[in-house]
PDB file of C-alpha atoms and ligand atoms in Angstrom:
ATOM      1  CA  MET R   1      17.431 -32.683  13.337  1.00  0.00           C
ATOM      2  CA  ASP R   2      17.022 -29.175  14.737  1.00  0.00           C
ATOM      3  CA  PRO R   3      13.647 -28.431  16.278  1.00  0.00           C
ATOM      4  CA  ILE R   4      11.590 -26.074  14.137  1.00  0.00           C
ATOM      5  CA  ILE R   5      11.135 -22.773  15.981  1.00  0.00           C
ATOM      6  CA  LEU R   6       7.951 -21.110  14.869  1.00  0.00           C
ATOM      7  CA  ASP R   7       7.503 -17.355  14.929  1.00  0.00           C
ATOM      8  CA  ASP R   8       4.623 -15.732  16.816  1.00  0.00           C
ATOM      9  CA  TYR R   9       2.779 -14.938  13.605  1.00  0.00           C
ATOM     10  CA  THR R  10       2.653 -18.639  12.734  1.00  0.00           C
ATOM     11  CA  ARG R  11       1.967 -19.740  16.318  1.00  0.00           C
ATOM     12  CA  ALA R  12      -0.860 -17.235  16.732  1.00  0.00           C
ATOM     13  CA  GLY R  13      -2.212 -18.394  13.382  1.00  0.00           C
ATOM     14  CA  GLU R  14      -2.269 -21.999  14.609  1.00  0.00           C
ATOM     15  CA  ALA R  15      -4.092 -20.950  17.777  1.00  0.00           C
ATOM     16  CA  ALA R  16      -6.628 -18.950  15.752  1.00  0.00           C
ATOM     17  CA  GLU R  17      -7.186 -21.914  13.455  1.00  0.00           C
ATOM     18  CA  TYR R  18      -7.834 -24.237  16.410  1.00  0.00           C
ATOM     19  CA  ILE R  19     -10.317 -21.746  17.913  1.00  0.00           C
ATOM     20  CA  ALA R  20     -12.154 -21.362  14.591  1.00  0.00           C
ATOM     21  CA  LYS R  21     -12.759 -25.127  14.559  1.00  0.00           C
ATOM     22  CA  GLN R  22     -14.598 -25.030  17.920  1.00  0.00           C
ATOM     23  CA  THR R  23     -17.417 -22.712  16.831  1.00  0.00           C
ATOM     24  CA  ALA R  24     -19.073 -21.251  13.760  1.00  0.00           C
ATOM     25  CA  LEU R  25     -19.003 -17.772  15.345  1.00  0.00           C
ATOM     26  CA  ARG R  26     -16.381 -15.327  14.058  1.00  0.00           C
ATOM     27  CA  PRO R  27     -15.711 -12.852  16.889  1.00  0.00           C
ATOM     28  CA  GLN R  28     -15.517  -9.126  16.093  1.00  0.00           C
ATOM     29  CA  ILE R  29     -14.513  -8.002  19.564  1.00  0.00           C
ATOM     30  CA  GLY R  30     -12.033  -9.495  22.007  1.00  0.00           C
ATOM     31  CA  LEU R  31     -12.571  -9.140  25.752  1.00  0.00           C
ATOM     32  CA  VAL R  32     -10.130  -9.656  28.567  1.00  0.00           C
ATOM     33  CA  LEU R  33     -11.909 -10.106  31.888  1.00  0.00           C
ATOM     34  CA  GLY R  34      -9.596  -9.300  34.789  1.00  0.00           C
ATOM     35  CA  SER R  35      -9.440 -10.404  38.428  1.00  0.00           C
ATOM     36  CA  GLY R  36     -12.883 -11.297  39.745  1.00  0.00           C
ATOM     37  CA  LEU R  37     -14.598 -10.086  36.531  1.00  0.00           C
ATOM     38  CA  GLY R  38     -14.790 -13.319  34.540  1.00  0.00           C
ATOM     39  CA  ALA R  39     -18.489 -13.967  35.183  1.00  0.00           C
ATOM     40  CA  PHE R  40     -19.619 -11.899  32.196  1.00  0.00           C
ATOM     41  CA  ALA R  41     -18.462 -14.681  29.858  1.00  0.00           C
ATOM     42  CA  ASP R  42     -20.785 -17.198  31.560  1.00  0.00           C
ATOM     43  CA  GLU R  43     -23.744 -15.223  30.234  1.00  0.00           C
ATOM     44  CA  LEU R  44     -22.791 -15.161  26.552  1.00  0.00           C
ATOM     45  CA  GLN R  45     -25.283 -16.713  24.148  1.00  0.00           C
ATOM     46  CA  GLU R  46     -24.336 -19.738  22.019  1.00  0.00           C
ATOM     47  CA  ARG R  47     -21.170 -19.965  24.075  1.00  0.00           C
ATOM     48  CA  VAL R  48     -18.329 -22.405  23.701  1.00  0.00           C
ATOM     49  CA  SER R  49     -15.736 -22.438  26.471  1.00  0.00           C
ATOM     50  CA  ILE R  50     -12.203 -23.442  25.521  1.00  0.00           C
ATOM     51  CA  PRO R  51      -9.623 -24.016  28.304  1.00  0.00           C
ATOM     52  CA  TYR R  52      -6.411 -22.097  27.559  1.00  0.00           C
ATOM     53  CA  ALA R  53      -4.513 -25.366  27.989  1.00  0.00           C
ATOM     54  CA  ASN R  54      -6.269 -26.789  24.887  1.00  0.00           C
ATOM     55  CA  ILE R  55      -5.315 -23.885  22.608  1.00  0.00           C
ATOM     56  CA  PRO R  56      -1.988 -24.385  20.839  1.00  0.00           C
ATOM     57  CA  HIS R  57       0.778 -22.160  22.311  1.00  0.00           C
ATOM     58  CA  PHE R  58      -1.658 -20.277  24.629  1.00  0.00           C
ATOM     59  CA  PRO R  59      -0.205 -19.244  28.027  1.00  0.00           C
ATOM     60  CA  THR R  60      -1.942 -20.578  31.155  1.00  0.00           C
ATOM     61  CA  SER R  61      -2.362 -18.605  34.378  1.00  0.00           C
ATOM     62  CA  SER R  62      -1.779 -19.478  37.996  1.00  0.00           C
ATOM     63  CA  ALA R  63      -3.316 -16.333  39.545  1.00  0.00           C
ATOM     64  CA  GLU R  64      -6.271 -16.813  41.868  1.00  0.00           C
ATOM     65  CA  GLY R  65      -9.527 -15.399  40.478  1.00  0.00           C
ATOM     66  CA  HIS R  66      -8.572 -16.193  36.886  1.00  0.00           C
ATOM     67  CA  ALA R  67     -10.507 -19.099  35.390  1.00  0.00           C
ATOM     68  CA  GLY R  68      -8.355 -19.641  32.297  1.00  0.00           C
ATOM     69  CA  ASN R  69     -10.950 -20.145  29.562  1.00  0.00           C
ATOM     70  CA  LEU R  70     -11.507 -18.484  26.245  1.00  0.00           C
ATOM     71  CA  VAL R  71     -15.260 -18.217  25.830  1.00  0.00           C
ATOM     72  CA  ILE R  72     -16.646 -17.570  22.358  1.00  0.00           C
ATOM     73  CA  GLY R  73     -20.261 -16.431  22.209  1.00  0.00           C
ATOM     74  CA  ARG R  74     -22.633 -13.617  21.353  1.00  0.00           C
ATOM     75  CA  VAL R  75     -23.634 -10.394  23.118  1.00  0.00           C
ATOM     76  CA  GLY R  76     -26.882  -9.647  21.297  1.00  0.00           C
ATOM     77  CA  ASN R  77     -25.865 -10.017  17.659  1.00  0.00           C
ATOM     78  CA  VAL R  78     -22.190  -9.373  18.264  1.00  0.00           C
ATOM     79  CA  PRO R  79     -19.846 -12.365  18.279  1.00  0.00           C
ATOM     80  CA  VAL R  80     -17.121 -11.938  20.889  1.00  0.00           C
ATOM     81  CA  ALA R  81     -14.138 -13.848  22.259  1.00  0.00           C
ATOM     82  CA  ALA R  82     -13.806 -13.403  26.025  1.00  0.00           C
ATOM     83  CA  MET R  83     -10.760 -14.347  28.043  1.00  0.00           C
ATOM     84  CA  GLN R  84     -11.615 -15.351  31.607  1.00  0.00           C
ATOM     85  CA  GLY R  85      -8.351 -14.325  33.168  1.00  0.00           C
ATOM     86  CA  ARG R  86      -4.955 -13.450  31.737  1.00  0.00           C
ATOM     87  CA  VAL R  87      -1.357 -14.223  32.527  1.00  0.00           C
ATOM     88  CA  HIS R  88       0.739 -11.549  34.188  1.00  0.00           C
ATOM     89  CA  TYR R  89       4.325 -10.435  33.941  1.00  0.00           C
ATOM     90  CA  TYR R  90       4.707 -11.002  37.713  1.00  0.00           C
ATOM     91  CA  GLU R  91       4.021 -14.719  37.230  1.00  0.00           C
ATOM     92  CA  GLY R  92       7.343 -14.896  35.438  1.00  0.00           C
ATOM     93  CA  HIS R  93       6.018 -14.966  31.877  1.00  0.00           C
ATOM     94  CA  SER R  94       7.881 -12.966  29.278  1.00  0.00           C
ATOM     95  CA  MET R  95       6.126  -9.929  27.817  1.00  0.00           C
ATOM     96  CA  GLN R  96       5.859 -11.915  24.598  1.00  0.00           C
ATOM     97  CA  ARG R  97       3.864 -14.662  26.410  1.00  0.00           C
ATOM     98  CA  VAL R  98       1.734 -12.134  28.307  1.00  0.00           C
ATOM     99  CA  THR R  99       0.646 -10.539  25.047  1.00  0.00           C
ATOM    100  CA  PHE R 100       0.384 -13.677  22.890  1.00  0.00           C
ATOM    101  CA  PRO R 101      -3.449 -13.729  23.245  1.00  0.00           C
ATOM    102  CA  MET R 102      -3.554 -10.289  21.552  1.00  0.00           C
ATOM    103  CA  ARG R 103      -1.624 -11.777  18.622  1.00  0.00           C
ATOM    104  CA  VAL R 104      -4.209 -14.576  18.508  1.00  0.00           C
ATOM    105  CA  PHE R 105      -7.084 -12.052  18.534  1.00  0.00           C
ATOM    106  CA  CYS R 106      -5.354 -10.261  15.688  1.00  0.00           C
ATOM    107  CA  ARG R 107      -5.005 -13.498  13.678  1.00  0.00           C
ATOM    108  CA  MET R 108      -8.701 -14.265  14.373  1.00  0.00           C
ATOM    109  CA  GLY R 109      -9.575 -11.071  12.505  1.00  0.00           C
ATOM    110  CA  ILE R 110     -10.858  -9.266  15.605  1.00  0.00           C
ATOM    111  CA  LYS R 111     -11.254  -5.518  15.037  1.00  0.00           C
ATOM    112  CA  GLY R 112     -11.028  -4.257  18.594  1.00  0.00           C
ATOM    113  CA  VAL R 113     -10.458  -5.280  22.193  1.00  0.00           C
ATOM    114  CA  LEU R 114     -12.026  -4.329  25.501  1.00  0.00           C
ATOM    115  CA  LEU R 115      -9.589  -4.929  28.338  1.00  0.00           C
ATOM    116  CA  THR R 116     -10.694  -4.905  31.960  1.00  0.00           C
ATOM    117  CA  ASN R 117      -8.668  -5.012  35.124  1.00  0.00           C
ATOM    118  CA  ALA R 118      -8.682  -4.525  38.866  1.00  0.00           C
ATOM    119  CA  ALA R 119      -6.741  -1.447  39.927  1.00  0.00           C
ATOM    120  CA  GLY R 120      -5.835   0.628  42.942  1.00  0.00           C
ATOM    121  CA  GLY R 121      -7.416   4.098  43.044  1.00  0.00           C
ATOM    122  CA  ILE R 122      -5.059   7.076  43.347  1.00  0.00           C
ATOM    123  CA  GLY R 123      -7.205  10.020  42.184  1.00  0.00           C
ATOM    124  CA  ALA R 124      -8.979  11.974  44.918  1.00  0.00           C
ATOM    125  CA  GLN R 125     -12.403  11.563  43.301  1.00  0.00           C
ATOM    126  CA  LEU R 126     -12.146   7.764  43.173  1.00  0.00           C
ATOM    127  CA  ARG R 127     -13.813   5.310  45.566  1.00  0.00           C
ATOM    128  CA  GLN R 128     -13.699   1.570  45.949  1.00  0.00           C
ATOM    129  CA  GLY R 129     -16.073   0.042  43.394  1.00  0.00           C
ATOM    130  CA  CYS R 130     -15.994   2.886  40.864  1.00  0.00           C
ATOM    131  CA  LEU R 131     -14.912   2.495  37.241  1.00  0.00           C
ATOM    132  CA  VAL R 132     -12.178   4.292  35.350  1.00  0.00           C
ATOM    133  CA  VAL R 133     -12.141   4.313  31.548  1.00  0.00           C
ATOM    134  CA  LEU R 134      -8.496   4.592  30.563  1.00  0.00           C
ATOM    135  CA  ARG R 135      -7.576   7.694  28.605  1.00  0.00           C
ATOM    136  CA  ASP R 136      -3.864   6.953  28.558  1.00  0.00           C
ATOM    137  CA  HIS R 137      -1.198   4.952  30.353  1.00  0.00           C
ATOM    138  CA  ILE R 138       2.276   5.180  31.840  1.00  0.00           C
ATOM    139  CA  ASN R 139       4.343   2.036  31.374  1.00  0.00           C
ATOM    140  CA  LEU R 140       6.522   1.493  34.453  1.00  0.00           C
ATOM    141  CA  GLN R 141       6.886  -2.253  34.018  1.00  0.00           C
ATOM    142  CA  GLY R 142      10.462  -1.848  32.831  1.00  0.00           C
ATOM    143  CA  ALA R 143       9.791  -3.832  29.677  1.00  0.00           C
ATOM    144  CA  ASN R 144       8.000  -3.453  26.382  1.00  0.00           C
ATOM    145  CA  PRO R 145       6.457  -6.425  24.550  1.00  0.00           C
ATOM    146  CA  LEU R 146       7.715  -5.150  21.184  1.00  0.00           C
ATOM    147  CA  VAL R 147      11.396  -5.402  22.119  1.00  0.00           C
ATOM    148  CA  GLY R 148      13.090  -7.814  19.717  1.00  0.00           C
ATOM    149  CA  SER R 149      12.912  -8.154  15.981  1.00  0.00           C
ATOM    150  CA  ASN R 150       9.783  -6.641  14.476  1.00  0.00           C
ATOM    151  CA  ASP R 151       7.407  -8.789  12.441  1.00  0.00           C
ATOM    152  CA  SER R 152       5.951  -6.340   9.934  1.00  0.00           C
ATOM    153  CA  ARG R 153       3.093  -8.762   9.170  1.00  0.00           C
ATOM    154  CA  PHE R 154       1.724  -7.587  12.535  1.00  0.00           C
ATOM    155  CA  GLY R 155       2.692  -3.929  12.406  1.00  0.00           C
ATOM    156  CA  PRO R 156       5.404  -1.254  12.202  1.00  0.00           C
ATOM    157  CA  ARG R 157       8.680  -1.100  14.147  1.00  0.00           C
ATOM    158  CA  PHE R 158       7.722   2.158  15.892  1.00  0.00           C
ATOM    159  CA  PRO R 159       3.961   2.185  16.451  1.00  0.00           C
ATOM    160  CA  ASP R 160       2.241   5.440  17.397  1.00  0.00           C
ATOM    161  CA  MET R 161       0.728   5.556  20.898  1.00  0.00           C
ATOM    162  CA  SER R 162      -0.624   9.122  20.870  1.00  0.00           C
ATOM    163  CA  GLU R 163      -4.208   7.876  20.971  1.00  0.00           C
ATOM    164  CA  ALA R 164      -3.858   4.289  22.142  1.00  0.00           C
ATOM    165  CA  TYR R 165      -7.344   4.289  23.699  1.00  0.00           C
ATOM    166  CA  ALA R 166      -9.975   5.047  21.047  1.00  0.00           C
ATOM    167  CA  LYS R 167     -11.679   8.347  21.742  1.00  0.00           C
ATOM    168  CA  ASP R 168     -15.098   7.340  20.389  1.00  0.00           C
ATOM    169  CA  TRP R 169     -15.125   4.087  22.376  1.00  0.00           C
ATOM    170  CA  ARG R 170     -14.132   5.954  25.545  1.00  0.00           C
ATOM    171  CA  ALA R 171     -17.015   8.382  25.039  1.00  0.00           C
ATOM    172  CA  LEU R 172     -19.464   5.507  24.540  1.00  0.00           C
ATOM    173  CA  ALA R 173     -18.236   3.769  27.705  1.00  0.00           C
ATOM    174  CA  ILE R 174     -18.623   6.922  29.812  1.00  0.00           C
ATOM    175  CA  GLN R 175     -22.054   7.601  28.332  1.00  0.00           C
ATOM    176  CA  GLU R 176     -23.302   4.040  28.959  1.00  0.00           C
ATOM    177  CA  GLY R 177     -21.838   3.964  32.474  1.00  0.00           C
ATOM    178  CA  LYS R 178     -23.489   7.256  33.399  1.00  0.00           C
ATOM    179  CA  ARG R 179     -26.788   6.143  31.864  1.00  0.00           C
ATOM    180  CA  ALA R 180     -26.650   3.075  34.124  1.00  0.00           C
ATOM    181  CA  GLY R 181     -26.042   5.369  37.126  1.00  0.00           C
ATOM    182  CA  MET R 182     -22.545   4.103  37.743  1.00  0.00           C
ATOM    183  CA  ASP R 183     -19.642   6.010  39.277  1.00  0.00           C
ATOM    184  CA  ILE R 184     -17.482   6.248  36.175  1.00  0.00           C
ATOM    185  CA  PHE R 185     -14.471   8.451  35.376  1.00  0.00           C
ATOM    186  CA  GLU R 186     -11.760   8.802  32.770  1.00  0.00           C
ATOM    187  CA  GLY R 187      -8.133   8.529  33.856  1.00  0.00           C
ATOM    188  CA  VAL R 188      -4.530   7.489  33.383  1.00  0.00           C
ATOM    189  CA  TYR R 189      -3.344   3.981  34.328  1.00  0.00           C
ATOM    190  CA  ALA R 190       0.152   3.371  35.615  1.00  0.00           C
ATOM    191  CA  ALA R 191       1.380  -0.179  35.014  1.00  0.00           C
ATOM    192  CA  VAL R 192       3.829  -1.590  37.544  1.00  0.00           C
ATOM    193  CA  PRO R 193       5.395  -5.053  37.547  1.00  0.00           C
ATOM    194  CA  GLY R 194       4.086  -6.168  40.954  1.00  0.00           C
ATOM    195  CA  PRO R 195       3.459  -8.580  42.593  1.00  0.00           C
ATOM    196  CA  SER R 196       4.004  -6.586  45.791  1.00  0.00           C
ATOM    197  CA  TYR R 197       1.566  -3.730  46.101  1.00  0.00           C
ATOM    198  CA  GLU R 198       3.070  -0.245  46.047  1.00  0.00           C
ATOM    199  CA  THR R 199       4.431   1.639  49.017  1.00  0.00           C
ATOM    200  CA  PRO R 200       2.739   4.901  50.069  1.00  0.00           C
ATOM    201  CA  ALA R 201       5.806   6.788  48.733  1.00  0.00           C
ATOM    202  CA  GLU R 202       5.421   5.073  45.363  1.00  0.00           C
ATOM    203  CA  ILE R 203       1.766   6.068  45.253  1.00  0.00           C
ATOM    204  CA  ARG R 204       2.671   9.708  45.971  1.00  0.00           C
ATOM    205  CA  PHE R 205       5.161   9.473  43.100  1.00  0.00           C
ATOM    206  CA  LEU R 206       2.521   7.987  40.767  1.00  0.00           C
ATOM    207  CA  ARG R 207       0.062  10.734  41.662  1.00  0.00           C
ATOM    208  CA  THR R 208       2.715  13.368  40.943  1.00  0.00           C
ATOM    209  CA  ILE R 209       3.447  11.985  37.491  1.00  0.00           C
ATOM    210  CA  GLY R 210      -0.238  12.007  36.561  1.00  0.00           C
ATOM    211  CA  ALA R 211      -1.585   8.533  37.314  1.00  0.00           C
ATOM    212  CA  ASP R 212      -5.176   8.061  38.500  1.00  0.00           C
ATOM    213  CA  VAL R 213      -5.104   4.271  38.898  1.00  0.00           C
ATOM    214  CA  VAL R 214      -2.366   1.655  39.274  1.00  0.00           C
ATOM    215  CA  GLY R 215      -2.266  -1.992  38.297  1.00  0.00           C
ATOM    216  CA  MET R 216      -0.126  -4.896  37.145  1.00  0.00           C
ATOM    217  CA  SER R 217      -1.584  -5.692  33.726  1.00  0.00           C
ATOM    218  CA  THR R 218      -3.198  -4.306  30.561  1.00  0.00           C
ATOM    219  CA  VAL R 219      -0.537  -1.926  29.223  1.00  0.00           C
ATOM    220  CA  ALA R 220       1.551  -4.576  27.436  1.00  0.00           C
ATOM    221  CA  GLU R 221      -1.654  -5.928  25.862  1.00  0.00           C
ATOM    222  CA  VAL R 222      -2.628  -2.434  24.740  1.00  0.00           C
ATOM    223  CA  ILE R 223       0.779  -1.909  23.093  1.00  0.00           C
ATOM    224  CA  VAL R 224       0.510  -5.181  21.186  1.00  0.00           C
ATOM    225  CA  ALA R 225      -3.148  -4.660  20.245  1.00  0.00           C
ATOM    226  CA  ARG R 226      -2.264  -1.223  18.831  1.00  0.00           C
ATOM    227  CA  HIS R 227       0.801  -2.659  17.096  1.00  0.00           C
ATOM    228  CA  CYS R 228      -1.457  -4.975  15.127  1.00  0.00           C
ATOM    229  CA  GLY R 229      -4.009  -2.254  14.390  1.00  0.00           C
ATOM    230  CA  MET R 230      -6.803  -3.291  16.746  1.00  0.00           C
ATOM    231  CA  LYS R 231      -8.927  -0.632  18.411  1.00  0.00           C
ATOM    232  CA  VAL R 232      -8.653  -0.505  22.207  1.00  0.00           C
ATOM    233  CA  LEU R 233     -10.912   0.297  25.129  1.00  0.00           C
ATOM    234  CA  ALA R 234      -9.833  -0.427  28.702  1.00  0.00           C
ATOM    235  CA  ILE R 235     -11.811  -0.157  31.927  1.00  0.00           C
ATOM    236  CA  SER R 236     -10.425  -0.432  35.449  1.00  0.00           C
ATOM    237  CA  VAL R 237     -12.501  -1.415  38.428  1.00  0.00           C
ATOM    238  CA  VAL R 238     -11.142   0.373  41.481  1.00  0.00           C
ATOM    239  CA  THR R 239     -11.048  -2.620  43.792  1.00  0.00           C
ATOM    240  CA  ASN R 240      -9.170  -0.802  46.568  1.00  0.00           C
ATOM    241  CA  MET R 241      -7.720   2.588  47.292  1.00  0.00           C
ATOM    242  CA  ALA R 242      -3.978   2.601  46.591  1.00  0.00           C
ATOM    243  CA  ALA R 243      -1.413   2.175  49.370  1.00  0.00           C
ATOM    244  CA  GLY R 244      -1.284   4.902  52.012  1.00  0.00           C
ATOM    245  CA  ILE R 245      -4.529   6.600  50.978  1.00  0.00           C
ATOM    246  CA  LEU R 246      -6.562   4.830  53.646  1.00  0.00           C
ATOM    247  CA  ASP R 247      -4.997   3.773  56.911  1.00  0.00           C
ATOM    248  CA  GLN R 248      -5.270   0.064  56.132  1.00  0.00           C
ATOM    249  CA  PRO R 249      -3.354  -2.697  54.324  1.00  0.00           C
ATOM    250  CA  ILE R 250      -4.302  -4.032  50.861  1.00  0.00           C
ATOM    251  CA  HIS R 251      -5.332  -7.669  50.557  1.00  0.00           C
ATOM    252  CA  HIS R 252      -5.832  -9.660  47.360  1.00  0.00           C
ATOM    253  CA  ALA R 253      -9.071 -11.032  48.889  1.00  0.00           C
ATOM    254  CA  GLU R 254     -10.433  -7.459  49.009  1.00  0.00           C
ATOM    255  CA  VAL R 255      -9.519  -6.985  45.341  1.00  0.00           C
ATOM    256  CA  LEU R 256     -11.505 -10.114  44.388  1.00  0.00           C
ATOM    257  CA  GLN R 257     -14.434  -9.219  46.667  1.00  0.00           C
ATOM    258  CA  THR R 258     -14.876  -5.764  45.133  1.00  0.00           C
ATOM    259  CA  GLY R 259     -14.869  -7.344  41.677  1.00  0.00           C
ATOM    260  CA  GLN R 260     -17.605  -9.704  42.802  1.00  0.00           C
ATOM    261  CA  ARG R 261     -19.602  -6.969  44.511  1.00  0.00           C
ATOM    262  CA  ILE R 262     -19.921  -4.849  41.376  1.00  0.00           C
ATOM    263  CA  ARG R 263     -20.208  -7.847  39.068  1.00  0.00           C
ATOM    264  CA  GLY R 264     -23.928  -7.315  38.302  1.00  0.00           C
ATOM    265  CA  GLN R 265     -23.449  -3.647  37.389  1.00  0.00           C
ATOM    266  CA  PHE R 266     -20.290  -4.341  35.455  1.00  0.00           C
ATOM    267  CA  THR R 267     -21.891  -7.162  33.485  1.00  0.00           C
ATOM    268  CA  ALA R 268     -24.858  -4.926  32.643  1.00  0.00           C
ATOM    269  CA  LEU R 269     -22.492  -2.203  31.410  1.00  0.00           C
ATOM    270  CA  LEU R 270     -20.559  -4.577  29.156  1.00  0.00           C
ATOM    271  CA  GLY R 271     -23.841  -5.988  27.850  1.00  0.00           C
ATOM    272  CA  SER R 272     -25.139  -2.595  26.745  1.00  0.00           C
ATOM    273  CA  LEU R 273     -21.779  -1.229  25.625  1.00  0.00           C
ATOM    274  CA  ILE R 274     -20.523  -4.030  23.374  1.00  0.00           C
ATOM    275  CA  PRO R 275     -23.300  -3.798  20.727  1.00  0.00           C
ATOM    276  CA  GLN R 276     -22.481  -0.083  20.436  1.00  0.00           C
ATOM    277  CA  LEU R 277     -18.751  -0.664  20.103  1.00  0.00           C
ATOM    278  CA  ALA R 278     -19.428  -3.138  17.335  1.00  0.00           C
ATOM    279  CA  ILE R 279     -21.098  -0.539  15.124  1.00  0.00           C
ATOM    280  CA  SER R 280     -18.657   2.317  15.672  1.00  0.00           C
TER     281      SER R 280
HETATM  282  N1  HPA C   1      -1.921  -1.826  43.058  1.00  0.00           N
HETATM  283  C1  HPA C   1      -1.526  -2.527  41.979  1.00  0.00           C
HETATM  284  N2  HPA C   1      -2.319  -3.395  41.378  1.00  0.00           N
HETATM  285  C2  HPA C   1      -3.581  -3.550  41.840  1.00  0.00           C
HETATM  286  C3  HPA C   1      -4.044  -2.844  42.957  1.00  0.00           C
HETATM  287  C4  HPA C   1      -3.160  -1.931  43.600  1.00  0.00           C
HETATM  288  O1  HPA C   1      -3.499  -1.259  44.592  1.00  0.00           O
HETATM  289  N3  HPA C   1      -5.337  -3.243  43.172  1.00  0.00           N
HETATM  290  C5  HPA C   1      -5.632  -4.146  42.196  1.00  0.00           C
HETATM  291  N4  HPA C   1      -4.569  -4.345  41.401  1.00  0.00           N
END
């Protein structure tokens, strides 16, 4: 007998069904906590932590600094689903695998996602430890997660990306960040495949084409989240200045350390921001 090959709509539905059995909470907002930023999920109220490996069809990560749990809980009155870590294209996963969690969020009935990541700072005003709310992106990963046949139960063949990052959510994030006294900016994120960091020449190129920060994640998730009609906010933590800006090499340890250093501030920002996102 031929094996039955399930489509992503069905597979994501099975994952969502499994998750719904682990808790009575029905998340409204999905969070993806990037490198070194997973701690926020440990503070959720009424939380249930589900290892990715237990969720049907869910991809599991090998990257250091990524715990690999989906934590369901509350921020104030708002039920959320928080991913502690994500899988990356550079790990060898297909774009379809990388973005499968967004399909699961969609099938859970989540209305919007807040994606976070560690990024290299390109813009002149940026410093290590500051935050950049993404206004737009440039996809240089050489792949798009929507390539292949389109499943119209998720969304249209040619989704619009002219305002991928919700304007009102961006404004709220900037406002909350400033209120908390944080160094926070708006900017454009260039997504590269990695895993090698960029060369100084590549960073000069990225600056020329209008990028403020560079990283190896997020954009594919944004495309899929928008494809299935979820609202998107994304925030980069500038964990290091991009290659060639300072006269020093980039180490992954530094990326994780910066994430940990601003963890308290970042957690406080998410805590005050999420209840506002939920009502707008
Ligand atoms: N480049 C690409 N990805 C990154 C960087 C960087 O400098 N820092 C954190 N993620």
